[in-house]
Coordinates of N, CA and C in Angstrom, one line a residue:
M10 N 0.8 -1.2 0.0 CA 0.0 0.0 0.0 C 0.9 1.2 0.0
K11 N 0.6 2.2 -0.9 CA 1.4 3.4 -1.0 C 1.2 4.2 0.3
I12 N 2.2 5.0 0.6 CA 2.1 5.9 1.8 C 0.9 6.9 1.7
S13 N 0.7 7.4 0.5 CA -0.4 8.4 0.3 C -1.8 7.7 0.6
N14 N -1.9 6.4 0.2 CA -3.1 5.6 0.4 C -3.3 5.4 1.9
I15 N -2.2 5.2 2.6 CA -2.3 5.0 4.1 C -2.7 6.2 4.8
Y16 N -2.2 7.4 4.4 CA -2.6 8.6 5.0 C -4.1 8.9 4.7
M17 N -4.5 8.6 3.5 CA -5.9 8.7 3.1 C -6.8 7.8 4.0
L18 N -6.3 6.6 4.3 CA -7.1 5.7 5.2 C -7.1 6.3 6.6
L19 N -6.0 6.9 7.1 CA -6.0 7.5 8.4 C -7.0 8.7 8.4
L20 N -7.0 9.5 7.4 CA -8.0 10.6 7.4 C -9.4 10.1 7.4
V21 N -9.7 9.1 6.7 CA -11.1 8.5 6.7 C -11.4 8.0 8.1
L22 N -10.4 7.3 8.7 CA -10.7 6.8 10.1 C -10.9 7.9 11.1
I23 N -10.2 9.0 11.0 CA -10.3 10.1 11.9 C -11.7 10.7 11.7
I24 N -12.1 10.9 10.5 CA -13.4 11.5 10.2 C -14.5 10.6 10.7
T25 N -14.4 9.3 10.4 CA -15.5 8.4 10.8 C -15.5 8.3 12.4
A26 N -14.4 8.4 13.0 CA -14.4 8.3 14.4 C -15.1 9.5 15.1
G27 N -14.9 10.7 14.4 CA -15.6 11.8 15.0 C -17.1 11.9 14.7
C28 N -17.5 11.2 13.6 CA -18.9 11.3 13.2 C -19.7 10.1 13.7
A29 N -19.1 9.0 14.0 CA -19.8 7.8 14.3 C -20.4 7.9 15.7
T30 N -21.5 7.1 15.8 CA -22.2 7.0 17.1 C -21.8 5.7 17.7
A31 N -20.6 5.5 18.0 CA -20.0 4.2 18.5 C -20.5 4.0 19.9
Q32 N -20.2 2.8 20.3 CA -20.5 2.5 21.7 C -19.6 3.4 22.6
P33 N -20.1 3.7 23.8 CA -19.2 4.5 24.7 C -18.0 3.7 25.0
L34 N -16.9 4.4 25.2 CA -15.6 3.7 25.6 C -15.8 3.2 27.0
P35 N -15.1 2.1 27.3 CA -15.0 1.6 28.7 C -14.3 2.7 29.6
S36 N -14.5 2.6 30.8 CA -13.9 3.5 31.7 C -12.4 3.6 31.6
S37 N -11.8 4.7 31.6 CA -10.4 4.9 31.5 C -9.8 5.6 32.7
T38 N -10.6 5.8 33.7 CA -10.2 6.6 34.9 C -9.9 5.6 36.0
T39 N -9.7 6.2 37.2 CA -9.3 5.5 38.4 C -10.1 6.1 39.6
N40 N -10.2 5.3 40.6 CA -10.8 5.8 41.9 C -9.7 6.3 42.8
N41 N -8.4 6.1 42.5 CA -7.3 6.5 43.3 C -7.1 8.0 43.2
K42 N -7.4 8.7 44.3 CA -7.3 10.2 44.3 C -5.9 10.7 44.0
K43 N -4.9 10.0 44.5 CA -3.5 10.5 44.3 C -3.2 10.3 42.8
A44 N -3.6 9.2 42.2 CA -3.3 9.0 40.8 C -4.0 10.1 40.0
K45 N -5.2 10.4 40.3 CA -5.9 11.4 39.6 C -5.2 12.8 39.7
G46 N -4.8 13.1 40.9 CA -4.1 14.3 41.1 C -2.8 14.4 40.3
Y47 N -2.0 13.4 40.3 CA -0.8 13.3 39.4 C -1.2 13.5 38.0
Y48 N -2.2 12.8 37.5 CA -2.6 12.9 36.1 C -3.0 14.3 35.8
E49 N -3.8 14.9 36.6 CA -4.3 16.3 36.3 C -3.1 17.3 36.3
E50 N -2.2 17.1 37.2 CA -1.0 17.9 37.2 C -0.2 17.7 35.9
G51 N -0.1 16.5 35.5 CA 0.6 16.1 34.3 C 0.0 16.8 33.0
E52 N -1.3 16.8 33.0 CA -2.0 17.5 31.9 C -1.7 19.0 31.9
K53 N -1.7 19.6 33.0 CA -1.4 21.0 33.1 C 0.0 21.3 32.6
L54 N 1.0 20.5 33.1 CA 2.4 20.6 32.7 C 2.5 20.4 31.2
L55 N 1.8 19.5 30.6 CA 1.9 19.2 29.2 C 1.4 20.4 28.4
A56 N 0.3 21.1 28.9 CA -0.2 22.3 28.3 C 0.8 23.4 28.3
Y57 N 1.7 23.4 29.3 CA 2.8 24.4 29.3 C 4.1 23.9 28.6
R58 N 4.0 22.7 28.0 CA 5.1 22.1 27.3 C 6.3 21.8 28.2
D59 N 6.0 21.5 29.4 CA 7.0 21.1 30.4 C 7.0 19.6 30.3
Y60 N 7.6 19.0 29.3 CA 7.4 17.6 29.0 C 8.1 16.7 30.1
L61 N 9.2 17.1 30.6 CA 9.9 16.2 31.6 C 9.1 16.1 32.9
Q62 N 8.6 17.2 33.3 CA 7.8 17.2 34.6 C 6.4 16.6 34.3
A63 N 5.8 16.8 33.1 CA 4.6 16.1 32.8 C 4.7 14.6 32.8
L64 N 5.8 14.2 32.2 CA 6.1 12.7 32.1 C 6.3 12.2 33.5
E65 N 6.9 12.9 34.4 CA 7.1 12.4 35.7 C 5.8 12.3 36.4
M66 N 4.8 13.2 36.2 CA 3.5 13.2 36.9 C 2.7 12.0 36.3
A67 N 2.8 11.8 35.0 CA 2.1 10.7 34.3 C 2.6 9.3 34.9
Q68 N 3.9 9.2 35.1 CA 4.5 8.0 35.6 C 4.1 7.8 37.1
K69 N 4.0 8.9 37.9 CA 3.6 8.8 39.3 C 2.1 8.3 39.3
A70 N 1.3 8.8 38.4 CA -0.1 8.3 38.3 C -0.1 6.8 38.0
I71 N 0.7 6.4 37.1 CA 0.7 5.0 36.7 C 1.3 4.1 37.9
D72 N 2.2 4.7 38.6 CA 2.8 4.0 39.8 C 1.7 3.8 40.8
K73 N 0.8 4.7 41.0 CA -0.3 4.6 41.9 C -1.4 3.6 41.5
D74 N -1.6 3.6 40.1 CA -2.6 2.7 39.6 C -2.2 2.3 38.2
G75 N -1.6 1.1 38.1 CA -1.0 0.6 36.8 C -2.0 0.4 35.7
K76 N -3.3 0.4 36.1 CA -4.4 0.1 35.1 C -5.1 1.4 34.7
Y77 N -4.5 2.5 35.1 CA -5.1 3.9 34.8 C -4.9 4.3 33.4
I78 N -5.8 4.0 32.5 CA -5.7 4.1 31.1 C -5.4 5.6 30.7
D79 N -6.1 6.5 31.3 CA -5.8 8.0 31.0 C -4.4 8.3 31.2
A80 N -3.8 7.8 32.3 CA -2.4 8.1 32.6 C -1.5 7.5 31.6
W81 N -1.8 6.3 31.1 CA -1.0 5.7 30.1 C -1.1 6.4 28.7
M82 N -2.3 6.9 28.5 CA -2.5 7.7 27.2 C -1.7 9.0 27.3
L83 N -1.8 9.6 28.5 CA -1.0 10.9 28.7 C 0.5 10.6 28.5
K84 N 0.9 9.5 29.1 CA 2.4 9.2 28.9 C 2.7 9.0 27.5
A85 N 1.9 8.3 26.7 CA 2.2 8.1 25.3 C 2.2 9.4 24.5
D86 N 1.3 10.3 24.8 CA 1.2 11.6 24.2 C 2.5 12.4 24.5
I87 N 2.9 12.5 25.7 CA 4.1 13.2 26.1 C 5.3 12.6 25.4
L88 N 5.5 11.3 25.5 CA 6.6 10.7 24.8 C 6.7 10.9 23.3
D89 N 5.5 10.9 22.7 CA 5.4 11.2 21.3 C 5.9 12.6 21.0
K90 N 5.5 13.6 21.8 CA 5.9 15.0 21.7 C 7.4 15.2 21.9
M91 N 7.9 14.3 22.7 CA 9.4 14.3 23.0 C 10.2 13.6 21.9
G92 N 9.5 13.0 21.0 CA 10.2 12.3 19.9 C 10.7 10.9 20.3
K93 N 10.2 10.4 21.5 CA 10.5 9.0 21.9 C 9.5 8.0 21.4
K94 N 9.7 7.7 20.1 CA 8.6 7.0 19.4 C 8.4 5.6 20.0
E95 N 9.4 4.9 20.2 CA 9.3 3.5 20.6 C 8.6 3.4 22.0
E96 N 9.0 4.4 22.9 CA 8.4 4.4 24.2 C 7.0 4.8 24.2
A97 N 6.6 5.7 23.3 CA 5.2 6.2 23.1 C 4.4 5.0 22.6
W98 N 5.0 4.3 21.6 CA 4.3 3.1 21.0 C 4.0 2.1 22.1
N99 N 5.0 1.8 23.0 CA 4.9 0.8 24.1 C 3.9 1.2 25.1
A100 N 3.8 2.5 25.4 CA 2.7 3.0 26.3 C 1.3 2.7 25.7
L101 N 1.1 2.9 24.5 CA -0.2 2.6 23.8 C -0.4 1.1 23.8
K102 N 0.6 0.3 23.6 CA 0.5 -1.1 23.7 C 0.1 -1.6 25.1
E103 N 0.5 -0.9 26.1 CA 0.1 -1.2 27.4 C -1.4 -1.0 27.6
V104 N -1.9 0.1 27.1 CA -3.3 0.4 27.1 C -4.1 -0.8 26.5
E105 N -3.6 -1.3 25.4 CA -4.2 -2.4 24.7 C -4.2 -3.6 25.6
K106 N -3.2 -3.8 26.4 CA -3.1 -5.0 27.3 C -4.1 -4.8 28.5
I107 N -4.2 -3.6 29.0 CA -5.0 -3.3 30.1 C -6.5 -3.6 29.8
N108 N -6.9 -3.0 28.6 CA -8.3 -3.2 28.2 C -8.4 -3.3 26.7
P109 N -8.4 -4.5 26.1 CA -8.5 -4.6 24.7 C -9.8 -4.1 24.1
E110 N -10.8 -3.8 24.9 CA -12.0 -3.2 24.4 C -12.0 -1.7 24.3
Y111 N -10.9 -1.1 24.7 CA -10.8 0.4 24.7 C -10.4 0.7 23.2
S112 N -11.4 0.9 22.4 CA -11.2 0.9 20.9 C -10.4 2.1 20.4
I113 N -10.4 3.2 21.1 CA -9.7 4.4 20.6 C -8.2 4.1 20.5
V114 N -7.7 3.2 21.3 CA -6.3 2.9 21.3 C -5.9 2.3 20.0
Y115 N -6.8 1.6 19.3 CA -6.5 1.1 18.0 C -6.3 2.2 16.9
L116 N -7.2 3.2 17.0 CA -7.0 4.4 16.1 C -5.7 5.1 16.4
L117 N -5.3 5.2 17.7 CA -4.1 5.9 18.0 C -2.9 5.0 17.6
L118 N -3.0 3.7 17.7 CA -1.9 2.9 17.3 C -1.7 2.9 15.7
A119 N -2.9 3.1 15.0 CA -2.8 3.2 13.6 C -2.1 4.5 13.2
E120 N -2.5 5.6 13.9 CA -1.9 6.9 13.6 C -0.4 6.9 14.0
Y121 N -0.1 6.4 15.1 CA 1.3 6.4 15.5 C 2.1 5.5 14.6
G122 N 1.5 4.4 14.2 CA 2.2 3.5 13.3 C 2.5 4.2 12.0
L123 N 1.6 5.0 11.4 CA 1.9 5.7 10.2 C 3.0 6.7 10.4
N124 N 2.9 7.4 11.5 CA 3.9 8.4 11.8 C 5.3 7.8 12.1
Y125 N 5.4 6.6 12.6 CA 6.6 6.0 12.9 C 7.1 5.0 11.9
G126 N 6.4 4.9 10.7 CA 6.9 4.1 9.7 C 6.5 2.6 9.9
K127 N 5.6 2.3 10.8 CA 5.2 0.9 11.0 C 3.9 0.7 10.2
Y128 N 4.0 0.7 8.9 CA 2.8 0.7 8.0 C 2.0 -0.6 8.1
K129 N 2.6 -1.7 8.2 CA 1.9 -3.0 8.3 C 1.1 -3.0 9.6
E130 N 1.7 -2.6 10.7 CA 1.0 -2.5 12.0 C -0.1 -1.5 12.0
A131 N 0.1 -0.3 11.3 CA -0.8 0.7 11.2 C -2.1 0.2 10.5
T132 N -1.9 -0.5 9.5 CA -3.0 -1.1 8.7 C -3.8 -2.1 9.6
Q133 N -3.1 -2.9 10.3 CA -3.8 -3.9 11.1 C -4.6 -3.2 12.2
Y134 N -4.0 -2.2 12.8 CA -4.7 -1.5 13.9 C -5.9 -0.7 13.3
A135 N -5.8 -0.1 12.2 CA -6.9 0.6 11.5 C -8.0 -0.4 11.3
D136 N -7.7 -1.6 10.8 CA -8.7 -2.6 10.5 C -9.4 -3.0 11.8
K137 N -8.6 -3.2 12.9 CA -9.1 -3.6 14.2 C -10.1 -2.5 14.7
F138 N -9.7 -1.2 14.5 CA -10.6 -0.1 15.0 C -11.9 -0.1 14.2
L139 N -11.9 -0.5 13.0 CA -13.1 -0.5 12.2 C -14.0 -1.6 12.5
T140 N -13.6 -2.6 13.3 CA -14.5 -3.7 13.7 C -15.4 -3.3 14.8
Y141 N -15.2 -2.2 15.4 CA -16.1 -1.8 16.5 C -17.4 -1.2 16.0
S142 N -18.5 -1.6 16.7 CA -19.8 -1.2 16.2 C -20.0 0.3 16.2
G143 N -20.8 0.8 15.3 CA -21.1 2.2 15.2 C -20.2 2.9 14.2
I144 N -19.2 2.2 13.7 CA -18.2 2.8 12.8 C -18.6 2.2 11.4
P145 N -19.0 3.1 10.5 CA -19.4 2.6 9.2 C -18.3 1.9 8.4
D146 N -18.7 0.9 7.6 CA -17.7 0.2 6.7 C -17.1 1.0 5.7

């Protein structure tokens, strides 16, 4: 598949993800107040582009609750912005392990795969994302 075709596929996926009336995502939060606090602080620091401190807060949230999907997603976003592609990819893969029904992770893995030159994996994750109900064929 040509790279331009892959980018077109990603564009279609993003558009359909925004327009589709898919099932609600499973919970991605935590009941651990300390983990939530670290996560919220990490989001603020990310907004200020203080990536190192934001990453530290995301990791602290994960340390408090290793199944806290939002914290793993934040970590992936920060690592991606820092150019740490493999670490960002691995953080998203951890989300997939925690909850394989958290469908948005497949869209993100497809996007990251395209950006990181993992075209075969990107296509597989895009196909997986499209298997969720509410997303048109």
